[in-house]
């Protein structure tokens, strides 16, 4: 870790106070008479091109505009972690929280809580437009009034600090930085995924204190997380996660990002174009780089002179209009670049061409804006001589080139892979003796690719252990917002392949989480991240309380008033609703109480669903189309039994019953399985409901299965489209060969095969022909002449052609349709191995038929 970006909280506090003191001194210097010239002072040089002419300097203005602002921008560009932790405005905005004086409102349950910016409020939805409008307004105000006026600049700074304090009082967390501060979006734009000196937050983290996360210090000197989840995703916690999650859908961010280069060049180039009337015709760029414009009180009166002469419009209208036009032109330029890149990547067959184009266009915009800014500005103001400014520009170009090169090839899949590998690495630490087998290397030193390879090669990771790994990785990625439930099936495909898991294992894990941690699936991504941040902060606060007091559990009736007051203050600050707060208290309460309550609820729920399964089994014996749903419900109960039974026994509670009496009707089963994580199971439910309970379909379609994955089959059923394979579903569901297939498995078989009818005596397979398919007798029968001369009749449910596929040899016998003809379901040869892998029932049925046929072929013909 770099000491420049990962300094301790005590060090940060010292730097914040120094920054605040410097700000006060700067404001004071602007207000002290004699240190600054009057606002109407215009510099006069004996030689219009001589920048060393004697000018009565205005130190406060020159220092602020010429040095402080550029250095702050440089610090942000190198790493937002530095500036976000020492910014004086952020510091003063937290004074109300530090003093325990913040605005409170009546929350859920009638309890008081500190007010917060709600995501769905106007400010929560439109804060970027507000911040960017304030940023452009600030540029206009500078050109019109405050550039060379010490008094008005001091007034502007005082108002800004007061505004930060008021916002910090009115809303919890860093509301000023996240929702109001004009530089907030600038920090996002100029850092991209991560600054040159920034540290990643998603890999190698040993604590919850990442990047510029809000933190505090406990009474015993330990740094604790002080986040209240005021915004998610948050650039203070994980800047790259914020970059990917706001690539699309963040209102106003694209316009702000693409307009920033235009604002930079519009501000400086148009300013440079007006210097002909200021006596700097021979060295306009030098005038800008020297910093003389930073204290030139005559600039607002001369700025935009050519435009004023050409357009009869007041400056108060012309300057905002000109900057807005420059920003708009920049947006058009970079949107055009984005479209061109998208078209190019699409021609290269890049499946993520649109996202990749947005990513690269934004990176280029940032690169151009930062280098453009320092092309016009020398923060040293000639302190290192004539070439000092060029040295700064060269260093900025070098750092930004490294930043662009590092960011260019990254994509969301790389980020997710690194995140998953970091979670896997923590799981592997629990395997005994593993590091001894790494030839002296530690797990923490392995790259993401090496972690995935290691997991794949480990013989100790079986299906059950692999599912545990998969579950823990998914939980962590869901909680931290790096994964969406609806897209998890696709995004974690590589991880399942590494752990040798199937899609059915993913759905099983989702079902487990629906019981154990429903908050992960019930909330949207923002709410999930926000609640997780708040729970983490509460957890650290309660752990700190236990550590300091020496208590083992929080037994509220027995606590001293001062401790209750501290807990109540924590509840007031955290922002959790009453249910989450009570759950947090129970986790730290008397041992076993919270666990027993949850286990009782889960046991009762399991018994209810087992009763539905028993009822469904009775119906499925008479209706083959219900058998795939029965299999899905059985698998659901078996998975949860394996998870729940050991916990019940460990808690000394009654085990799950072996048998449960049938109860409940088919509609209750449909209701349950409609929310199954497997979208094809839900699609099967909808298909049967359309046929049996059409009046229920409209109500069913009102439930969007929010947070659950979708599939082509479910989509077609939602739309009520006719399914060309509908007749095949009934046939396949009736066959004992496919008795263990879930709806997804039957759909796969139906999609890869087809029905074909033969009349009496028609040739079905010919001896010596290529073995290119397997056939299942659906109706009628087939006649097969064996090598020994025996004639074998194959009836309904029999298969034919499998031996040629297994042995990869031509047909060994001729097969014709029987006296009543035959209707066959035919599977091409390339699907045979997949089917063997998908269905154990198919394997067992096939072996049984082969054994029976072998016994028949051994009998001599009569």
Tab-separated table of N, CA, C and O in Angstrom, residues 137-235:
chain	number	residue	atom	x	y	z
A	137	UNK	N	-22.114	27.293	-13.116
A	137	UNK	CA	-22.433	28.600	-12.539
A	137	UNK	C	-21.220	29.203	-11.845
A	137	UNK	O	-20.979	30.424	-11.915
A	138	UNK	N	-20.432	28.343	-11.185
A	138	UNK	CA	-19.224	28.832	-10.535
A	138	UNK	C	-18.211	29.371	-11.530
A	138	UNK	O	-17.555	30.402	-11.274
A	139	UNK	N	-18.064	28.716	-12.680
A	139	UNK	CA	-17.152	29.211	-13.711
A	139	UNK	C	-17.624	30.570	-14.227
A	139	UNK	O	-16.812	31.498	-14.426
A	140	UNK	N	-18.925	30.688	-14.447
A	140	UNK	CA	-19.467	31.964	-14.924
A	140	UNK	C	-19.282	33.066	-13.879
A	140	UNK	O	-18.900	34.199	-14.213
A	141	UNK	N	-19.560	32.733	-12.631
A	141	UNK	CA	-19.422	33.715	-11.555
A	141	UNK	C	-17.975	34.183	-11.435
A	141	UNK	O	-17.705	35.359	-11.190
A	142	UNK	N	-17.049	33.269	-11.653
A	142	UNK	CA	-15.639	33.641	-11.580
A	142	UNK	C	-15.288	34.628	-12.687
A	142	UNK	O	-14.603	35.626	-12.439
A	143	UNK	N	-15.727	34.353	-13.900
A	143	UNK	CA	-15.428	35.253	-15.012
A	143	UNK	C	-16.119	36.602	-14.855
A	143	UNK	O	-15.576	37.633	-15.242
A	144	UNK	N	-17.307	36.620	-14.278
A	144	UNK	CA	-18.085	37.853	-14.183
A	144	UNK	C	-17.714	38.715	-12.988
A	144	UNK	O	-17.726	39.939	-13.065
A	145	UNK	N	-17.392	38.061	-11.848
A	145	UNK	CA	-17.286	38.838	-10.600
A	145	UNK	C	-15.998	38.574	-9.826
A	145	UNK	O	-15.258	39.501	-9.504
A	146	UNK	N	-15.729	37.286	-9.498
A	146	UNK	CA	-14.803	37.015	-8.397
A	146	UNK	C	-13.365	36.781	-8.829
A	146	UNK	O	-12.500	36.614	-7.972
A	147	UNK	N	-13.067	36.731	-10.132
A	147	UNK	CA	-11.706	36.361	-10.535
A	147	UNK	C	-10.645	37.274	-9.941
A	147	UNK	O	-9.615	36.816	-9.468
A	148	UNK	N	-10.896	38.577	-9.968
A	148	UNK	CA	-9.905	39.504	-9.438
A	148	UNK	C	-10.392	40.335	-8.280
A	148	UNK	O	-9.754	41.314	-7.902
A	149	UNK	N	-11.526	39.939	-7.691
A	149	UNK	CA	-12.076	40.700	-6.582
A	149	UNK	C	-11.865	39.945	-5.279
A	149	UNK	O	-12.514	38.923	-5.033
A	150	UNK	N	-10.949	40.396	-4.435
A	150	UNK	CA	-10.702	39.683	-3.180
A	150	UNK	C	-11.927	39.628	-2.274
A	150	UNK	O	-12.174	38.613	-1.622
A	151	UNK	N	-12.691	40.711	-2.250
A	151	UNK	CA	-13.852	40.727	-1.364
A	151	UNK	C	-14.878	39.686	-1.789
A	151	UNK	O	-15.350	38.889	-0.969
A	152	UNK	N	-15.254	39.705	-3.070
A	152	UNK	CA	-16.290	38.774	-3.509
A	152	UNK	C	-15.802	37.325	-3.508
A	152	UNK	O	-16.596	36.408	-3.297
A	153	UNK	N	-14.521	37.103	-3.721
A	153	UNK	CA	-13.993	35.747	-3.612
A	153	UNK	C	-14.081	35.255	-2.175
A	153	UNK	O	-14.447	34.099	-1.912
A	154	UNK	N	-13.777	36.141	-1.218
A	154	UNK	CA	-13.886	35.768	0.192
A	154	UNK	C	-15.333	35.462	0.556
A	154	UNK	O	-15.621	34.475	1.256
A	155	UNK	N	-16.252	36.292	0.070
A	155	UNK	CA	-17.680	36.061	0.340
A	155	UNK	C	-18.106	34.710	-0.251
A	155	UNK	O	-18.835	33.935	0.397
A	156	UNK	N	-17.661	34.401	-1.464
A	156	UNK	CA	-18.010	33.128	-2.100
A	156	UNK	C	-17.487	31.948	-1.279
A	156	UNK	O	-18.207	30.950	-1.088
A	157	UNK	N	-16.264	32.048	-0.784
A	157	UNK	CA	-15.696	30.957	0.010
A	157	UNK	C	-16.442	30.796	1.330
A	157	UNK	O	-16.732	29.672	1.762
A	158	UNK	N	-16.797	31.898	1.964
A	158	UNK	CA	-17.521	31.829	3.241
A	158	UNK	C	-18.894	31.192	3.025
A	158	UNK	O	-19.324	30.325	3.799
A	159	UNK	N	-19.587	31.611	1.966
A	159	UNK	CA	-20.901	31.040	1.675
A	159	UNK	C	-20.794	29.543	1.406
A	159	UNK	O	-21.634	28.749	1.853
A	160	UNK	N	-19.745	29.142	0.688
A	160	UNK	CA	-19.566	27.721	0.375
A	160	UNK	C	-19.340	26.905	1.641
A	160	UNK	O	-19.923	25.828	1.817
A	161	UNK	N	-18.510	27.402	2.557
A	161	UNK	CA	-18.271	26.668	3.805
A	161	UNK	C	-19.539	26.609	4.650
A	161	UNK	O	-19.834	25.582	5.267
A	162	UNK	N	-20.296	27.717	4.694
A	162	UNK	CA	-21.555	27.701	5.443
A	162	UNK	C	-22.545	26.714	4.831
A	162	UNK	O	-23.255	26.000	5.545
A	163	UNK	N	-22.576	26.656	3.494
A	163	UNK	CA	-23.475	25.716	2.817
A	163	UNK	C	-23.112	24.271	3.159
A	163	UNK	O	-23.990	23.429	3.398
A	164	UNK	N	-21.813	23.986	3.189
A	164	UNK	CA	-21.377	22.634	3.543
A	164	UNK	C	-21.803	22.276	4.961
A	164	UNK	O	-22.254	21.145	5.226
A	165	UNK	N	-21.676	23.221	5.893
A	165	UNK	CA	-22.091	22.970	7.276
A	165	UNK	C	-23.591	22.744	7.373
A	165	UNK	O	-24.051	21.840	8.079
A	166	UNK	N	-24.368	23.535	6.629
A	166	UNK	CA	-25.834	23.397	6.687
A	166	UNK	C	-26.277	22.060	6.104
A	166	UNK	O	-27.138	21.370	6.665
A	167	UNK	N	-25.692	21.667	4.972
A	167	UNK	CA	-26.040	20.373	4.366
A	167	UNK	C	-25.647	19.226	5.296
A	167	UNK	O	-26.385	18.243	5.451
A	168	UNK	N	-24.481	19.363	5.949
A	168	UNK	CA	-24.064	18.327	6.896
A	168	UNK	C	-24.996	18.220	8.095
A	168	UNK	O	-25.167	17.142	8.661
A	169	UNK	N	-25.603	19.339	8.476
A	169	UNK	CA	-26.599	19.301	9.557
A	169	UNK	C	-27.913	18.700	9.065
A	169	UNK	O	-28.570	17.944	9.775
A	170	UNK	N	-28.289	19.026	7.830
A	170	UNK	CA	-29.605	18.630	7.326
A	170	UNK	C	-29.689	17.157	6.950
A	170	UNK	O	-30.757	16.546	7.047
A	171	UNK	N	-28.551	16.553	6.520
A	171	UNK	CA	-28.583	15.180	6.045
A	171	UNK	C	-27.414	14.390	6.628
A	171	UNK	O	-26.326	14.927	6.835
A	172	UNK	N	-27.653	13.113	6.842
A	172	UNK	CA	-26.652	12.225	7.415
A	172	UNK	C	-25.572	11.896	6.388
A	172	UNK	O	-25.799	11.963	5.186
A	173	UNK	N	-24.404	11.490	6.882
A	173	UNK	CA	-23.324	11.056	6.001
A	173	UNK	C	-22.660	12.220	5.279
A	173	UNK	O	-22.773	13.383	5.662
A	174	UNK	N	-21.975	11.890	4.176
A	174	UNK	CA	-21.280	12.908	3.390
A	174	UNK	C	-22.215	13.439	2.298
A	174	UNK	O	-21.900	13.393	1.108
A	175	UNK	N	-23.368	13.941	2.728
A	175	UNK	CA	-24.360	14.416	1.766
A	175	UNK	C	-23.824	15.591	0.953
A	175	UNK	O	-24.159	15.740	-0.228
A	176	UNK	N	-23.019	16.441	1.574
A	176	UNK	CA	-22.453	17.567	0.838
A	176	UNK	C	-21.588	17.065	-0.314
A	176	UNK	O	-21.736	17.515	-1.463
A	177	UNK	N	-20.691	16.146	-0.043
A	177	UNK	CA	-19.775	15.641	-1.072
A	177	UNK	C	-20.519	14.870	-2.154
A	177	UNK	O	-20.197	14.971	-3.341
A	178	UNK	N	-21.513	14.081	-1.758
A	178	UNK	CA	-22.172	13.177	-2.695
A	178	UNK	C	-23.268	13.846	-3.509
A	178	UNK	O	-23.529	13.441	-4.642
A	179	UNK	N	-23.937	14.859	-2.946
A	179	UNK	CA	-25.147	15.363	-3.589
A	179	UNK	C	-25.137	16.854	-3.931
A	179	UNK	O	-25.956	17.293	-4.723
A	180	UNK	N	-24.240	17.641	-3.331
A	180	UNK	CA	-24.298	19.092	-3.524
A	180	UNK	C	-23.010	19.650	-4.113
A	180	UNK	O	-23.061	20.481	-5.032
A	181	UNK	N	-21.880	19.255	-3.607
A	181	UNK	CA	-20.597	19.862	-3.974
A	181	UNK	C	-20.379	19.849	-5.496
A	181	UNK	O	-20.461	18.790	-6.124
A	182	UNK	N	-20.076	21.006	-6.098
A	182	UNK	CA	-19.862	21.048	-7.546
A	182	UNK	C	-18.670	20.224	-8.007
A	182	UNK	O	-18.619	19.799	-9.160
A	183	UNK	N	-17.696	20.002	-7.118
A	183	UNK	CA	-16.521	19.224	-7.503
A	183	UNK	C	-16.747	17.716	-7.377
A	183	UNK	O	-15.882	16.944	-7.774
A	184	UNK	N	-17.884	17.294	-6.803
A	184	UNK	CA	-18.149	15.867	-6.672
A	184	UNK	C	-18.109	15.132	-8.000
A	184	UNK	O	-17.374	14.138	-8.154
A	185	UNK	N	-18.878	15.584	-9.012
A	185	UNK	CA	-18.801	14.918	-10.318
A	185	UNK	C	-17.421	15.040	-10.964
A	185	UNK	O	-16.996	14.136	-11.689
A	186	UNK	N	-16.728	16.166	-10.718
A	186	UNK	CA	-15.387	16.330	-11.284
A	186	UNK	C	-14.464	15.238	-10.759
A	186	UNK	O	-13.660	14.665	-11.511
A	187	UNK	N	-14.562	14.930	-9.485
A	187	UNK	CA	-13.744	13.870	-8.906
A	187	UNK	C	-14.024	12.525	-9.576
A	187	UNK	O	-13.106	11.737	-9.819
A	188	UNK	N	-15.300	12.274	-9.864
A	188	UNK	CA	-15.660	11.037	-10.554
A	188	UNK	C	-15.081	11.006	-11.959
A	188	UNK	O	-14.522	9.994	-12.403
A	189	UNK	N	-15.200	12.128	-12.661
A	189	UNK	CA	-14.773	12.190	-14.062
A	189	UNK	C	-13.265	12.029	-14.188
A	189	UNK	O	-12.779	11.265	-15.029
A	190	UNK	N	-12.490	12.723	-13.384
A	190	UNK	CA	-11.047	12.746	-13.610
A	190	UNK	C	-10.340	11.529	-13.017
A	190	UNK	O	-9.158	11.330	-13.269
A	191	UNK	N	-11.045	10.696	-12.247
A	191	UNK	CA	-10.422	9.474	-11.738
A	191	UNK	C	-10.765	8.249	-12.565
A	191	UNK	O	-10.015	7.286	-12.580
A	192	UNK	N	-11.923	8.261	-13.235
A	192	UNK	CA	-12.300	7.074	-14.001
A	192	UNK	C	-12.477	5.878	-13.098
A	192	UNK	O	-13.282	5.881	-12.176
A	193	UNK	N	-11.694	4.823	-13.362
A	193	UNK	CA	-11.768	3.617	-12.533
A	193	UNK	C	-10.935	3.753	-11.252
A	193	UNK	O	-11.343	3.290	-10.200
A	194	UNK	N	-9.778	4.394	-11.398
A	194	UNK	CA	-8.895	4.544	-10.238
A	194	UNK	C	-7.739	5.429	-10.648
A	194	UNK	O	-7.203	5.295	-11.743
A	195	UNK	N	-7.350	6.356	-9.770
A	195	UNK	CA	-6.228	7.228	-10.068
A	195	UNK	C	-4.913	6.474	-10.137
A	195	UNK	O	-4.800	5.314	-9.727
A	196	UNK	N	-3.888	7.146	-10.648
A	196	UNK	CA	-2.583	6.493	-10.824
A	196	UNK	C	-2.029	5.932	-9.522
A	196	UNK	O	-1.419	4.862	-9.493
A	197	UNK	N	-2.224	6.653	-8.432
A	197	UNK	CA	-1.681	6.222	-7.146
A	197	UNK	C	-2.744	5.553	-6.264
A	197	UNK	O	-2.461	5.200	-5.129
A	198	UNK	N	-3.944	5.401	-6.795
A	198	UNK	CA	-5.024	4.804	-6.013
A	198	UNK	C	-4.828	3.310	-5.822
A	198	UNK	O	-4.179	2.631	-6.616
A	199	UNK	N	-5.397	2.785	-4.757
A	199	UNK	CA	-5.320	1.350	-4.466
A	199	UNK	C	-6.661	0.698	-4.762
A	199	UNK	O	-7.707	1.300	-4.542
A	200	UNK	N	-6.646	-0.536	-5.285
A	200	UNK	CA	-7.921	-1.220	-5.555
A	200	UNK	C	-8.624	-1.586	-4.265
A	200	UNK	O	-7.994	-1.897	-3.259
A	201	UNK	N	-9.945	-1.558	-4.313
A	201	UNK	CA	-10.739	-1.869	-3.117
A	201	UNK	C	-11.309	-3.274	-3.152
A	201	UNK	O	-11.738	-3.779	-2.123
A	202	UNK	N	-11.325	-3.914	-4.322
A	202	UNK	CA	-12.023	-5.193	-4.460
A	202	UNK	C	-11.109	-6.395	-4.341
A	202	UNK	O	-11.592	-7.534	-4.344
A	203	UNK	N	-9.799	-6.185	-4.243
A	203	UNK	CA	-8.869	-7.306	-4.085
A	203	UNK	C	-7.897	-6.990	-2.964
A	203	UNK	O	-7.516	-5.839	-2.745
A	204	UNK	N	-7.516	-8.034	-2.249
A	204	UNK	CA	-6.477	-7.918	-1.236
A	204	UNK	C	-6.829	-7.082	-0.032
A	204	UNK	O	-5.952	-6.659	0.718
A	205	UNK	N	-8.111	-6.836	0.192
A	205	UNK	CA	-8.477	-6.005	1.343
A	205	UNK	C	-8.571	-6.877	2.590
A	205	UNK	O	-9.222	-7.906	2.601
A	206	UNK	N	-7.894	-6.443	3.634
A	206	UNK	CA	-7.906	-7.195	4.887
A	206	UNK	C	-8.882	-6.605	5.898
A	206	UNK	O	-9.063	-7.156	6.974
A	207	UNK	N	-9.485	-5.465	5.553
A	207	UNK	CA	-10.471	-4.854	6.446
A	207	UNK	C	-11.533	-4.187	5.600
A	207	UNK	O	-11.444	-4.136	4.373
A	208	UNK	N	-12.548	-3.657	6.253
A	208	UNK	CA	-13.621	-2.965	5.552
A	208	UNK	C	-13.263	-1.523	5.248
A	208	UNK	O	-14.036	-0.816	4.613
A	209	UNK	N	-12.093	-1.053	5.686
A	209	UNK	CA	-11.679	0.323	5.460
A	209	UNK	C	-10.910	0.393	4.146
A	209	UNK	O	-9.701	0.210	4.105
A	210	UNK	N	-11.612	0.649	3.056
A	210	UNK	CA	-11.003	0.712	1.744
A	210	UNK	C	-11.012	2.141	1.230
A	210	UNK	O	-11.898	2.937	1.554
A	211	UNK	N	-9.968	2.470	0.450
A	211	UNK	CA	-9.863	3.764	-0.210
A	211	UNK	C	-10.166	4.901	0.763
A	211	UNK	O	-9.524	5.018	1.802
A	212	UNK	N	-11.147	5.748	0.459
A	212	UNK	CA	-11.415	6.898	1.341
A	212	UNK	C	-12.687	6.698	2.156
A	212	UNK	O	-13.425	7.648	2.431
A	213	UNK	N	-12.951	5.455	2.549
A	213	UNK	CA	-14.129	5.149	3.365
A	213	UNK	C	-14.179	6.018	4.619
A	213	UNK	O	-13.152	6.244	5.272
A	214	UNK	N	-15.368	6.495	4.949
A	214	UNK	CA	-15.525	7.275	6.185
A	214	UNK	C	-15.143	6.410	7.377
A	214	UNK	O	-15.530	5.243	7.459
A	215	UNK	N	-14.419	6.985	8.289
A	215	UNK	CA	-13.953	6.212	9.440
A	215	UNK	C	-13.869	7.097	10.678
A	215	UNK	O	-13.869	8.326	10.589
A	216	UNK	N	-13.800	6.426	11.790
A	216	UNK	CA	-13.653	7.126	13.063
A	216	UNK	C	-12.661	6.354	13.922
A	216	UNK	O	-12.151	5.304	13.497
A	217	UNK	N	-12.400	6.854	15.112
A	217	UNK	CA	-11.439	6.209	16.019
A	217	UNK	C	-12.153	5.874	17.315
A	217	UNK	O	-12.815	6.724	17.914
A	218	UNK	N	-12.042	4.617	17.727
A	218	UNK	CA	-12.671	4.199	18.972
A	218	UNK	C	-11.905	4.756	20.164
A	218	UNK	O	-10.810	5.318	20.028
A	219	UNK	N	-12.470	4.576	21.335
A	219	UNK	CA	-11.840	5.115	22.543
A	219	UNK	C	-10.512	4.443	22.852
A	219	UNK	O	-9.698	5.005	23.575
A	220	UNK	N	-10.286	3.241	22.287
A	220	UNK	CA	-8.999	2.588	22.519
A	220	UNK	C	-8.057	2.726	21.329
A	220	UNK	O	-7.071	1.999	21.220
A	221	UNK	N	-8.377	3.664	20.396
A	221	UNK	CA	-7.461	3.986	19.312
A	221	UNK	C	-7.622	3.171	18.044
A	221	UNK	O	-6.833	3.339	17.108
A	222	UNK	N	-8.618	2.328	17.966
A	222	UNK	CA	-8.806	1.496	16.776
A	222	UNK	C	-9.635	2.243	15.739
A	222	UNK	O	-10.604	2.904	16.065
A	223	UNK	N	-9.213	2.128	14.469
A	223	UNK	CA	-9.972	2.752	13.398
A	223	UNK	C	-11.204	1.915	13.065
A	223	UNK	O	-11.099	0.706	12.855
A	224	UNK	N	-12.368	2.567	13.012
A	224	UNK	CA	-13.627	1.892	12.727
A	224	UNK	C	-14.294	2.527	11.524
A	224	UNK	O	-14.096	3.704	11.226
A	225	UNK	N	-15.095	1.742	10.847
A	225	UNK	CA	-15.866	2.242	9.719
A	225	UNK	C	-17.012	3.110	10.241
A	225	UNK	O	-17.734	2.717	11.156
A	226	UNK	N	-17.181	4.295	9.656
A	226	UNK	CA	-18.231	5.209	10.103
A	226	UNK	C	-19.235	5.479	8.991
A	226	UNK	O	-19.943	6.482	9.014
A	227	UNK	N	-19.290	4.585	8.013
A	227	UNK	CA	-20.182	4.775	6.867
A	227	UNK	C	-21.634	4.578	7.287
A	227	UNK	O	-21.960	3.654	8.028
A	228	UNK	N	-22.509	5.446	6.791
A	228	UNK	CA	-23.947	5.314	7.062
A	228	UNK	C	-24.718	5.012	5.782
A	228	UNK	O	-25.941	5.077	5.759
A	229	UNK	N	-23.999	4.683	4.705
A	229	UNK	CA	-24.663	4.311	3.461
A	229	UNK	C	-25.419	5.459	2.828
A	229	UNK	O	-26.530	5.274	2.344
A	230	UNK	N	-24.811	6.655	2.792
A	230	UNK	CA	-25.526	7.805	2.227
A	230	UNK	C	-25.641	7.715	0.717
A	230	UNK	O	-26.516	8.358	0.124
A	231	UNK	N	-24.773	6.943	0.076
A	231	UNK	CA	-24.887	6.732	-1.362
A	231	UNK	C	-24.255	5.401	-1.740
A	231	UNK	O	-23.257	4.991	-1.157
A	232	UNK	N	-24.866	4.729	-2.702
A	232	UNK	CA	-24.323	3.477	-3.223
A	232	UNK	C	-24.661	3.390	-4.706
A	232	UNK	O	-25.797	3.685	-5.093
A	233	UNK	N	-23.674	3.033	-5.532
A	233	UNK	CA	-22.282	2.774	-5.178
A	233	UNK	C	-21.565	4.062	-4.773
A	233	UNK	O	-21.944	5.149	-5.216
A	234	UNK	N	-20.552	3.907	-3.953
A	234	UNK	CA	-19.861	5.059	-3.389
A	234	UNK	C	-18.405	5.056	-3.835
A	234	UNK	O	-17.717	4.032	-3.701
A	235	UNK	N	-17.921	6.187	-4.346
A	235	UNK	CA	-16.536	6.255	-4.814
A	235	UNK	C	-15.559	6.233	-3.651
A	235	UNK	O	-14.371	5.968	-3.857
